[in-house]
């Protein structure tokens, strides 16, 4: 495959087939018809109209909304909705940092709610000598088992700042000390909107670069990563353009890394399409 | 004002006043209403309807298309269209690497909303752990954005010239950066936008490069297009981008991208996501959407 083929997994939705999920006057997600039909059964909490599913305006505060939605989600879960319940609340709102309530992570794609994550490109050396740390996910992980991953990556749960989450994930996944992690530099985002089996993945990944000293070897502490390997950039490119089993969004973030560091340049015929594929186009997001 | 306002400026659209310009069934540009009406006077070259302007299907080759368009463009020039005539032919196609479908005088290309490809250079100096960026002030004689702030080097890529060769040429002309230094410039991405206003649709893809310049290097303009250079701390670039429209609007995108890549605009900016997504707001090549 080519680098651009890595992006073919993105299936942009026809949003006219979805109802906007409206909370306190803000669109915070997109709900497909089958879930909307189930939510009609909970008319005290959700109002299902032709183009919208709204949280009842009687619910005013963060805590009240969270509790009411959670009751409905647990009822639906007993009927088989939301497989892979994680007991991990994700924040929901019209913009990052403007949160209206929180909901179980497994329900985030079915509601088309924007989810946020952090991805850390851990690299050693500069220029032609640069190497990138790549992790292999545990085969026991429920999601994307055995796939290639970043040095550190994780979803952004409710109640943590990005920096707190970065420190936590770097400690759990790679045993990196805080004073080293604080050198991580935010370098941009990757985003996409894609129909998947679990629902609508409406993701924003906050990308960081972290230059590691050559003598720092990451050690996984939470059982989620089976092994870490340090690949020269040429190998990273070859594996990405080959058949290597990268987790889909990790491939996006690494392509962004390769472009920012000049390892993939504009002489590459797909360059314009690659850069464009890295982030959702604003024209597609009249609503978020 | 905020950084995100620079993004919003570049995203201005007037869909009711522009029609897609199609060649061989593929969109290659946008034509404003005033020019659309005038192109009805060239029925053998342009087919105009409510939805689009099409180059006549009978024109099937690069040469025949270029010749027919040049005849129309020359006539319109006599009527006062296309100020700032350059006598420079500009390729028209559906992607940067695809063979062009025709070529057109550069001054007319903007009025047909033809996508333009540029190389843009961030001239960077690391001093006491802080990033500094060379800033240019555009000459008052420039037809577009006279007196505005700019990057140290930038320019459109002419037909038939490679990106790297174009960058090296611009580095020499605009800032007297020697070739041995210019070749060290590193590609770091691209930004793009489509902005429609009045008679003009600007559709630009800007290939961005970073170049670490030695502390003792001072740029000197050689082609009269730059009034002067200053080395600014990145924090000042950020403040001026956020508080003013002193930078020429398209270069603002390149500099915001530079600040993001270097971690100087980060998630603490409330518009971080909108800004990052807004750095590429142009439609896909060849498509009308």
Coordinates of C-alpha atoms in Angstrom, one line a residue, chain A residues 4-228:
Chain A
X4 CA -2.2 7.5 1.4
X5 CA -3.9 4.1 1.5
X6 CA -3.6 4.3 5.3
X7 CA -6.4 6.9 5.2
X8 CA -8.8 4.8 3.1
X9 CA -10.2 3.4 6.4
X10 CA -11.9 6.8 6.9
X11 CA -15.5 6.5 5.8
X12 CA -17.0 10.1 5.9
X13 CA -20.6 9.9 7.0
X14 CA -23.6 11.3 5.2
X15 CA -24.7 13.5 8.1
X16 CA -28.1 14.0 6.6
X17 CA -28.7 10.4 7.8
X18 CA -28.1 11.4 11.4
X19 CA -29.9 13.5 13.9
X20 CA -27.9 16.2 15.6
X21 CA -27.4 15.5 19.3
X22 CA -28.3 18.8 21.0
X23 CA -27.5 19.7 24.6
X24 CA -28.2 23.1 26.1
X25 CA -28.6 24.5 22.6
X26 CA -25.2 23.2 21.4
X27 CA -24.7 20.4 18.9
X28 CA -22.4 17.9 20.6
X29 CA -22.8 14.8 18.4
X30 CA -24.7 12.8 15.8
X31 CA -27.1 10.0 16.4
X32 CA -28.1 7.3 13.8
X33 CA -31.7 6.1 13.5
X34 CA -31.5 2.8 15.5
X35 CA -30.2 4.5 18.6
X36 CA -32.6 7.4 18.2
X37 CA -35.5 4.9 18.2
X38 CA -34.2 3.4 21.4
X39 CA -33.9 6.8 23.0
X40 CA -37.6 7.5 22.3
X41 CA -38.3 5.0 25.1
X42 CA -36.7 7.5 27.5
X43 CA -38.8 10.6 26.6
X44 CA -38.2 12.1 30.1
X45 CA -34.5 12.5 29.3
X46 CA -34.3 12.6 25.5
X47 CA -36.5 14.3 23.0
X48 CA -36.3 12.8 19.5
X49 CA -37.4 15.1 16.6
X50 CA -37.0 14.9 12.9
X51 CA -33.5 16.3 12.8
X52 CA -32.4 16.3 16.4
X53 CA -32.1 14.3 19.6
X54 CA -32.1 16.7 22.5
X55 CA -31.3 16.3 26.1
X56 CA -34.3 17.6 28.0
X57 CA -33.7 21.2 29.0
X58 CA -34.9 20.5 32.5
X59 CA -31.5 19.0 33.2
X60 CA -29.5 22.1 34.0
X61 CA -26.1 21.2 35.5
X62 CA -23.2 19.0 34.7
X63 CA -24.0 16.5 37.5
X64 CA -27.7 16.3 36.7
X65 CA -27.1 15.7 33.0
X66 CA -24.4 13.1 33.7
X67 CA -26.6 11.2 36.1
X68 CA -29.6 11.2 33.9
X69 CA -27.7 10.1 30.8
X70 CA -25.9 7.4 32.7
X71 CA -29.2 5.9 33.9
X72 CA -30.4 5.6 30.3
X73 CA -27.1 4.3 29.0
X74 CA -27.1 1.6 31.7
X75 CA -30.6 0.5 30.8
X76 CA -29.7 0.3 27.2
X77 CA -26.5 -1.5 28.0
X78 CA -28.5 -4.3 29.7
X79 CA -30.3 -4.7 26.4
X80 CA -27.0 -5.2 24.6
X81 CA -26.2 -1.7 23.5
X82 CA -22.7 -0.3 23.9
X83 CA -20.6 -3.5 24.0
X84 CA -17.1 -3.0 25.5
X85 CA -18.3 -0.9 28.5
X86 CA -15.1 0.7 29.9
X87 CA -16.3 2.4 33.1
X88 CA -14.4 5.4 31.8
X89 CA -16.3 8.7 31.6
X90 CA -15.5 11.0 28.7
X91 CA -16.4 14.7 28.7
X92 CA -19.0 16.1 26.3
X93 CA -19.4 19.6 25.1
X94 CA -19.4 22.0 22.1
X95 CA -15.7 22.7 22.3
X96 CA -12.7 21.2 24.0
X97 CA -12.7 22.5 27.6
X98 CA -16.3 23.6 27.5
X99 CA -18.0 20.6 29.0
X100 CA -21.7 20.1 29.6
X101 CA -21.6 16.6 31.1
X102 CA -19.7 13.3 30.9
X103 CA -20.7 9.9 29.5
X104 CA -19.3 6.4 29.3
X105 CA -16.6 6.0 26.7
X106 CA -18.4 3.1 25.0
X107 CA -21.3 5.3 24.2
X108 CA -19.3 8.1 22.7
X109 CA -19.1 6.8 19.1
X110 CA -22.8 5.7 19.0
X111 CA -23.7 9.3 20.0
X112 CA -21.2 10.7 17.5
X113 CA -19.6 12.8 20.3
X114 CA -16.2 14.2 19.8
X115 CA -13.6 12.2 21.6
X116 CA -10.1 13.5 22.3
X117 CA -6.8 11.7 22.8
X118 CA -3.1 12.3 23.2
X119 CA -0.5 10.7 21.0
X120 CA 3.2 11.0 21.7
X121 CA 5.9 10.6 19.0
X122 CA 8.9 9.4 21.1
X123 CA 12.0 9.8 19.0
X124 CA 15.8 9.6 19.4
X125 CA 18.3 11.5 17.4
X126 CA 17.9 14.1 14.7
X127 CA 18.0 14.3 11.0
X128 CA 19.1 11.2 9.1
X129 CA 19.9 9.4 12.4
X130 CA 16.4 9.9 13.8
X131 CA 14.6 6.8 15.2
X132 CA 11.0 6.4 16.4
X133 CA 9.8 4.4 19.3
X134 CA 7.0 2.0 18.3
X135 CA 4.9 -0.1 20.7
X136 CA 3.1 -3.3 20.1
X137 CA -0.3 -3.4 21.8
X138 CA -1.0 -6.3 24.1
X139 CA -2.8 -9.2 22.4
X140 CA -5.2 -9.2 25.4
X141 CA -6.3 -5.6 24.8
X142 CA -10.0 -5.6 23.9
X143 CA -9.4 -2.9 21.2
X144 CA -6.9 -3.3 18.3
X145 CA -5.0 -6.2 20.0
X146 CA -1.5 -6.8 18.8
X147 CA -1.4 -3.7 16.6
X148 CA 1.5 -1.2 16.4
X149 CA 1.1 1.9 18.5
X150 CA 2.9 5.0 19.6
X151 CA 5.3 5.2 22.5
X152 CA 2.4 6.6 24.4
X153 CA -1.2 7.2 23.4
X154 CA -4.5 7.4 25.2
X155 CA -8.0 8.8 25.3
X156 CA -8.7 11.9 27.2
X157 CA -11.0 11.1 30.1
X158 CA -13.2 13.5 32.0
X159 CA -11.5 15.2 35.0
X160 CA -7.9 15.4 33.8
X161 CA -6.1 18.2 32.0
X162 CA -4.2 17.3 28.9
X163 CA -0.9 17.7 30.8
X164 CA -2.1 15.5 33.7
X165 CA -3.2 12.8 31.2
X166 CA 0.1 13.1 29.4
X167 CA 2.0 12.5 32.6
X168 CA -0.3 9.7 33.7
X169 CA -0.2 7.8 30.4
X170 CA 3.6 8.3 30.0
X171 CA 4.1 6.8 33.5
X172 CA 1.7 3.9 32.9
X173 CA 2.5 3.0 29.4
X174 CA 6.3 3.7 29.2
X175 CA 7.5 4.4 32.8
X176 CA 8.7 7.8 31.7
X177 CA 9.6 10.2 34.6
X178 CA 7.6 13.5 34.8
X179 CA 10.6 15.7 34.3
X180 CA 11.3 14.1 31.0
X181 CA 7.6 14.1 29.9
X182 CA 7.4 17.8 30.6
X183 CA 9.8 18.3 27.6
X184 CA 7.0 17.0 25.3
X185 CA 6.0 19.7 22.8
X186 CA 2.5 20.1 21.4
X187 CA 2.9 20.0 17.6
X188 CA -0.6 20.1 16.2
X189 CA -3.6 17.8 15.9
X190 CA -5.0 15.0 13.7
X191 CA -8.7 14.8 13.3
X192 CA -11.3 12.7 11.4
X193 CA -15.0 11.9 11.2
X194 CA -15.6 8.3 10.2
X195 CA -18.4 5.7 10.2
X196 CA -17.3 2.5 12.0
X197 CA -18.9 -0.6 13.4
X198 CA -19.0 1.0 16.9
X199 CA -20.6 4.2 15.6
X200 CA -19.2 7.5 14.5
X201 CA -15.6 8.1 15.3
X202 CA -15.4 11.9 15.7
X203 CA -11.9 12.1 17.0
X204 CA -9.3 14.8 17.7
X205 CA -5.8 13.7 18.6
X206 CA -3.5 16.1 20.3
X207 CA 0.0 15.3 19.0
X208 CA 3.2 15.7 20.9
X209 CA 6.8 15.2 20.0
X210 CA 9.1 14.0 22.8
X211 CA 12.8 13.7 22.1
X212 CA 14.2 10.9 24.3
X213 CA 17.8 10.5 25.4
X214 CA 19.4 7.4 23.7
X215 CA 19.8 5.8 27.1
X216 CA 16.1 5.9 28.1
X217 CA 14.3 2.7 27.4
X218 CA 10.6 2.7 27.8
X219 CA 9.1 -0.1 30.0
X220 CA 5.4 -0.7 30.0
X221 CA 3.9 -0.7 33.5
X222 CA 0.2 -1.4 32.9
X223 CA 0.2 -4.5 30.7
X224 CA -1.2 -2.7 27.7
X225 CA 2.0 -2.8 25.6
X226 CA 3.8 -6.0 24.8
X227 CA 7.0 -4.6 23.6
X228 CA 8.7 -1.4 22.4

